[in-house]
mmCIF file of C-alpha atoms in Angstrom:
data_model
loop_
_atom_site.group_PDB
_atom_site.id
_atom_site.type_symbol
_atom_site.label_atom_id
_atom_site.label_comp_id
_atom_site.label_asym_id
_atom_site.label_seq_id
_atom_site.Cartn_x
_atom_site.Cartn_y
_atom_site.Cartn_z
ATOM 1 C CA UNK A 13 -2.582 -12.307 -10.713
ATOM 2 C CA UNK A 14 -0.066 -11.011 -8.185
ATOM 3 C CA UNK A 15 3.435 -10.316 -9.415
ATOM 4 C CA UNK A 16 4.776 -10.157 -5.867
ATOM 5 C CA UNK A 17 5.250 -13.641 -4.386
ATOM 6 C CA UNK A 18 3.781 -14.545 -1.004
ATOM 7 C CA UNK A 19 7.250 -15.475 0.231
ATOM 8 C CA UNK A 20 10.165 -13.305 -0.809
ATOM 9 C CA UNK A 21 12.670 -15.380 -2.812
ATOM 10 C CA UNK A 22 16.192 -15.719 -1.460
ATOM 11 C CA UNK A 23 17.607 -14.242 -4.660
ATOM 12 C CA UNK A 24 15.705 -10.997 -4.038
ATOM 13 C CA UNK A 25 16.991 -10.805 -0.475
ATOM 14 C CA UNK A 26 20.541 -11.266 -1.754
ATOM 15 C CA UNK A 27 20.054 -8.532 -4.360
ATOM 16 C CA UNK A 28 19.176 -6.034 -1.624
ATOM 17 C CA UNK A 29 21.218 -7.159 1.389
ATOM 18 C CA UNK A 30 21.009 -3.809 3.183
ATOM 19 C CA UNK A 31 17.247 -4.151 3.542
ATOM 20 C CA UNK A 32 15.845 -6.283 6.353
ATOM 21 C CA UNK A 33 13.702 -9.129 5.026
ATOM 22 C CA UNK A 34 13.679 -11.375 8.070
ATOM 23 C CA UNK A 35 15.410 -11.657 11.442
ATOM 24 C CA UNK A 36 17.395 -14.902 11.673
ATOM 25 C CA UNK A 37 16.914 -16.648 14.994
ATOM 26 C CA UNK A 38 17.114 -20.099 16.517
ATOM 27 C CA UNK A 39 14.038 -19.307 18.605
ATOM 28 C CA UNK A 40 10.419 -19.747 17.576
ATOM 29 C CA UNK A 41 9.688 -16.075 16.988
ATOM 30 C CA UNK A 42 7.586 -14.299 14.370
ATOM 31 C CA UNK A 43 7.472 -10.585 13.605
ATOM 32 C CA UNK A 44 3.984 -9.376 12.735
ATOM 33 C CA UNK A 45 3.772 -5.984 11.044
ATOM 34 C CA UNK A 46 0.789 -3.809 10.141
ATOM 35 C CA UNK A 47 0.895 -1.166 7.412
ATOM 36 C CA UNK A 48 -1.229 1.878 6.549
ATOM 37 C CA UNK A 49 -2.797 2.790 9.905
ATOM 38 C CA UNK A 50 -3.696 4.024 12.315
ATOM 39 C CA UNK A 51 -7.317 3.432 11.369
ATOM 40 C CA UNK A 52 -10.072 3.887 13.990
ATOM 41 C CA UNK A 53 -12.225 1.062 12.662
ATOM 42 C CA UNK A 54 -9.386 -1.438 12.571
ATOM 43 C CA UNK A 55 -6.318 -0.659 14.678
ATOM 44 C CA UNK A 56 -8.000 -0.961 18.067
ATOM 45 C CA UNK A 57 -9.381 -4.356 17.047
ATOM 46 C CA UNK A 58 -5.850 -5.430 16.099
ATOM 47 C CA UNK A 59 -4.494 -4.241 19.448
ATOM 48 C CA UNK A 60 -7.170 -6.171 21.334
ATOM 49 C CA UNK A 61 -6.511 -9.319 19.308
ATOM 50 C CA UNK A 62 -2.751 -9.147 19.797
ATOM 51 C CA UNK A 63 -3.215 -8.683 23.535
ATOM 52 C CA UNK A 64 -5.091 -11.968 23.783
ATOM 53 C CA UNK A 65 -1.872 -13.746 22.792
ATOM 54 C CA UNK A 66 0.585 -11.437 24.576
ATOM 55 C CA UNK A 67 1.815 -10.660 21.068
ATOM 56 C CA UNK A 68 3.878 -7.600 20.177
ATOM 57 C CA UNK A 69 4.002 -6.168 16.684
ATOM 58 C CA UNK A 70 5.295 -3.284 14.604
ATOM 59 C CA UNK A 71 2.956 -0.727 13.056
ATOM 60 C CA UNK A 72 4.194 1.153 9.995
ATOM 61 C CA UNK A 73 2.105 4.292 10.167
ATOM 62 C CA UNK A 74 1.160 6.781 7.478
ATOM 63 C CA UNK A 75 1.933 10.246 8.817
ATOM 64 C CA UNK A 76 -1.343 11.735 7.611
ATOM 65 C CA UNK A 77 -3.274 9.038 9.494
ATOM 66 C CA UNK A 78 -1.266 9.758 12.636
ATOM 67 C CA UNK A 79 -2.142 13.430 12.244
ATOM 68 C CA UNK A 80 -5.840 12.517 12.101
ATOM 69 C CA UNK A 81 -5.750 9.910 14.888
ATOM 70 C CA UNK A 82 -2.854 10.656 17.275
ATOM 71 C CA UNK A 83 -4.639 8.963 20.176
ATOM 72 C CA UNK A 84 -4.382 5.603 18.390
ATOM 73 C CA UNK A 85 -0.629 6.032 17.960
ATOM 74 C CA UNK A 86 -0.369 6.533 21.720
ATOM 75 C CA UNK A 87 -2.460 3.411 22.309
ATOM 76 C CA UNK A 88 -0.144 1.380 20.067
ATOM 77 C CA UNK A 89 2.888 2.451 22.079
ATOM 78 C CA UNK A 90 1.110 2.041 25.415
ATOM 79 C CA UNK A 91 0.522 -1.620 24.536
ATOM 80 C CA UNK A 92 4.255 -2.140 24.033
ATOM 81 C CA UNK A 93 4.348 -2.262 20.256
ATOM 82 C CA UNK A 94 6.798 -0.378 18.054
ATOM 83 C CA UNK A 95 6.021 2.190 15.380
ATOM 84 C CA UNK A 96 7.685 2.672 12.029
ATOM 85 C CA UNK A 97 7.478 5.266 9.257
ATOM 86 C CA UNK A 98 5.387 4.563 6.126
ATOM 87 C CA UNK A 99 5.730 8.062 4.583
ATOM 88 C CA UNK A 100 3.311 10.928 5.116
ATOM 89 C CA UNK A 101 1.069 10.180 2.140
ATOM 90 C CA UNK A 102 1.763 6.558 1.142
ATOM 91 C CA UNK A 103 4.021 7.475 -1.755
ATOM 92 C CA UNK A 104 5.073 5.049 -4.446
ATOM 93 C CA UNK A 105 8.855 5.391 -4.536
ATOM 94 C CA UNK A 106 9.291 4.322 -8.138
ATOM 95 C CA UNK A 107 7.077 7.205 -9.269
ATOM 96 C CA UNK A 108 8.394 9.855 -6.880
ATOM 97 C CA UNK A 109 11.564 11.931 -7.026
ATOM 98 C CA UNK A 110 14.146 11.186 -4.366
ATOM 99 C CA UNK A 111 13.887 14.724 -3.040
ATOM 100 C CA UNK A 112 10.115 14.567 -2.591
ATOM 101 C CA UNK A 113 10.273 11.016 -1.203
ATOM 102 C CA UNK A 114 12.754 11.980 1.511
ATOM 103 C CA UNK A 115 10.891 15.180 2.345
ATOM 104 C CA UNK A 116 7.644 13.232 2.689
ATOM 105 C CA UNK A 117 9.286 10.605 4.878
ATOM 106 C CA UNK A 118 10.812 13.245 7.159
ATOM 107 C CA UNK A 119 7.448 14.985 7.376
ATOM 108 C CA UNK A 120 5.926 11.698 8.521
ATOM 109 C CA UNK A 121 8.646 11.344 11.138
ATOM 110 C CA UNK A 122 7.951 14.815 12.502
ATOM 111 C CA UNK A 123 4.252 14.035 12.577
ATOM 112 C CA UNK A 124 4.825 10.804 14.492
ATOM 113 C CA UNK A 125 7.298 12.355 16.924
ATOM 114 C CA UNK A 126 5.097 15.375 17.614
ATOM 115 C CA UNK A 127 2.411 13.142 19.100
ATOM 116 C CA UNK A 128 4.702 11.163 21.392
ATOM 117 C CA UNK A 129 5.371 12.819 24.732
ATOM 118 C CA UNK A 130 7.801 10.285 26.138
ATOM 119 C CA UNK A 131 11.071 10.656 24.232
ATOM 120 C CA UNK A 132 12.038 7.085 25.149
ATOM 121 C CA UNK A 133 9.094 5.841 23.102
ATOM 122 C CA UNK A 134 10.163 7.546 19.924
ATOM 123 C CA UNK A 135 10.946 5.083 17.157
ATOM 124 C CA UNK A 136 12.978 6.936 14.577
ATOM 125 C CA UNK A 137 14.794 4.285 12.645
ATOM 126 C CA UNK A 138 12.210 1.901 11.168
ATOM 127 C CA UNK A 139 10.927 2.520 7.652
ATOM 128 C CA UNK A 140 8.850 0.478 5.250
ATOM 129 C CA UNK A 141 8.327 1.750 1.710
ATOM 130 C CA UNK A 142 4.680 1.745 0.619
ATOM 131 C CA UNK A 143 4.039 -1.019 -1.930
ATOM 132 C CA UNK A 144 7.590 -2.220 -1.205
ATOM 133 C CA UNK A 145 8.666 0.087 -4.024
ATOM 134 C CA UNK A 146 11.741 2.186 -3.397
ATOM 135 C CA UNK A 147 14.614 3.195 -5.666
ATOM 136 C CA UNK A 148 18.231 2.416 -4.866
ATOM 137 C CA UNK A 149 18.968 6.115 -4.399
ATOM 138 C CA UNK A 150 16.037 6.604 -2.039
ATOM 139 C CA UNK A 151 17.082 3.567 -0.037
ATOM 140 C CA UNK A 152 20.709 4.646 0.218
ATOM 141 C CA UNK A 153 19.788 8.125 1.410
ATOM 142 C CA UNK A 154 17.382 6.807 4.042
ATOM 143 C CA UNK A 155 19.993 4.365 5.299
ATOM 144 C CA UNK A 156 22.508 7.219 5.475
ATOM 145 C CA UNK A 157 20.019 9.043 7.724
ATOM 146 C CA UNK A 158 20.001 6.072 10.072
ATOM 147 C CA UNK A 159 16.846 4.300 8.962
ATOM 148 C CA UNK A 160 16.481 0.519 8.872
ATOM 149 C CA UNK A 161 14.471 -0.391 5.807
ATOM 150 C CA UNK A 162 12.130 -3.180 6.852
ATOM 151 C CA UNK A 163 10.767 -5.300 4.027
ATOM 152 C CA UNK A 164 9.203 -8.756 4.579
ATOM 153 C CA UNK A 165 9.597 -12.488 4.310
ATOM 154 C CA UNK A 166 5.877 -13.259 3.973
ATOM 155 C CA UNK A 167 3.047 -11.034 2.758
ATOM 156 C CA UNK A 168 -0.549 -12.000 3.481
ATOM 157 C CA UNK A 169 -2.218 -10.149 0.579
ATOM 158 C CA UNK A 170 -5.006 -9.269 3.007
ATOM 159 C CA UNK A 171 -5.917 -6.164 0.968
ATOM 160 C CA UNK A 172 -6.482 -8.129 -2.246
ATOM 161 C CA UNK A 173 -10.226 -8.470 -2.906
ATOM 162 C CA UNK A 174 -9.490 -11.226 -5.420
ATOM 163 C CA UNK A 175 -8.291 -13.708 -2.808
ATOM 164 C CA UNK A 176 -10.409 -15.487 -0.226
ATOM 165 C CA UNK A 177 -10.095 -15.177 3.526
ATOM 166 C CA UNK A 178 -8.813 -18.743 3.659
ATOM 167 C CA UNK A 179 -6.143 -18.026 1.047
ATOM 168 C CA UNK A 180 -4.990 -15.032 3.081
ATOM 169 C CA UNK A 181 -4.662 -17.286 6.115
ATOM 170 C CA UNK A 182 -2.898 -20.023 4.164
ATOM 171 C CA UNK A 183 -0.438 -17.514 2.723
ATOM 172 C CA UNK A 184 0.898 -16.968 6.233
ATOM 173 C CA UNK A 185 0.616 -20.325 7.972
ATOM 174 C CA UNK A 186 2.190 -22.249 5.077
ATOM 175 C CA UNK A 187 5.064 -19.851 4.421
ATOM 176 C CA UNK A 188 6.117 -18.296 7.747
ATOM 177 C CA UNK A 189 8.968 -19.753 9.745
ATOM 178 C CA UNK A 190 11.121 -18.671 12.682
ATOM 179 C CA UNK A 191 12.348 -15.132 12.088
ATOM 180 C CA UNK A 192 9.800 -14.292 9.393
ATOM 181 C CA UNK A 193 8.628 -10.702 9.073
ATOM 182 C CA UNK A 194 4.952 -10.905 8.105
ATOM 183 C CA UNK A 195 2.838 -8.151 6.529
ATOM 184 C CA UNK A 196 -0.773 -7.421 7.403
ATOM 185 C CA UNK A 197 -2.626 -4.109 7.043
ATOM 186 C CA UNK A 198 -4.713 -2.289 9.649
ATOM 187 C CA UNK A 199 -6.745 -0.638 6.911
ATOM 188 C CA UNK A 200 -10.386 -0.667 5.838
ATOM 189 C CA UNK A 201 -9.452 -2.231 2.514
ATOM 190 C CA UNK A 202 -7.795 -5.204 4.210
ATOM 191 C CA UNK A 203 -10.112 -5.679 7.154
ATOM 192 C CA UNK A 204 -12.248 -8.542 5.832
ATOM 193 C CA UNK A 205 -9.330 -10.874 5.172
ATOM 194 C CA UNK A 206 -7.157 -9.594 8.000
ATOM 195 C CA UNK A 207 -9.840 -9.979 10.665
ATOM 196 C CA UNK A 208 -10.359 -13.566 9.573
ATOM 197 C CA UNK A 209 -6.694 -14.490 9.267
ATOM 198 C CA UNK A 210 -4.977 -12.724 12.164
ATOM 199 C CA UNK A 211 -6.644 -14.550 15.089
ATOM 200 C CA UNK A 212 -6.080 -17.875 13.363
ATOM 201 C CA UNK A 213 -2.429 -17.080 12.636
ATOM 202 C CA UNK A 214 -1.905 -16.169 16.283
ATOM 203 C CA UNK A 215 -3.655 -19.320 17.511
ATOM 204 C CA UNK A 216 -1.871 -21.590 15.035
ATOM 205 C CA UNK A 217 1.636 -20.445 15.795
ATOM 206 C CA UNK A 218 1.049 -20.007 19.533
ATOM 207 C CA UNK A 219 0.011 -23.657 19.659
ATOM 208 C CA UNK A 220 3.340 -24.511 18.005
ATOM 209 C CA UNK A 221 5.224 -22.623 20.716
ATOM 210 C CA UNK A 222 5.929 -19.425 18.808
ATOM 211 C CA UNK A 223 6.044 -15.974 20.354
ATOM 212 C CA UNK A 224 5.421 -12.694 18.546
ATOM 213 C CA UNK A 225 7.838 -9.824 18.963
ATOM 214 C CA UNK A 226 8.101 -6.241 17.779
ATOM 215 C CA UNK A 227 10.964 -5.105 15.571
ATOM 216 C CA UNK A 228 13.328 -2.700 17.325
#
């Protein structure tokens, strides 16, 4: 049973007001995000699927994966999406010292930046903590360095082998609303549920007049 709810409760958002959980708007806009890539088997499929709906998204990349697959990072940016930092090695903040956590995050940033030629494309200020687990001290120090800590309003649970593809889809279409930040994963672990749910999420909300924008 998942301890994390599909939709982040308002009380949690109020407890951590300096983190970004959603982006309030009067427009019909959703913010799709993808964690844990880039992954050769998955990320290009995601890019192709998003393009079919003129959808933009934000990819929170693991630095070590960028190091292995820098060409995919360039493809993400070439398609007009934004890139955020997801640490170099997918660290769990609650079990990592602040010093090591910051060092690992800055290493990821250097890795990302080193593979982007156009300085205007560099996205330096978006960060999502792996597992959503970050200590207050870690968060404060990252914010002091200029990072925006991007959490989520709705999480699909696409990586969870204990839920069905339909449940993954329902998690998003029943909980997302204008301004929601939604979490998917461009990872091998999540691909079965994500590949089922993502096209249907795009089709469902596009039919309702929603657009999909990247976080900046």
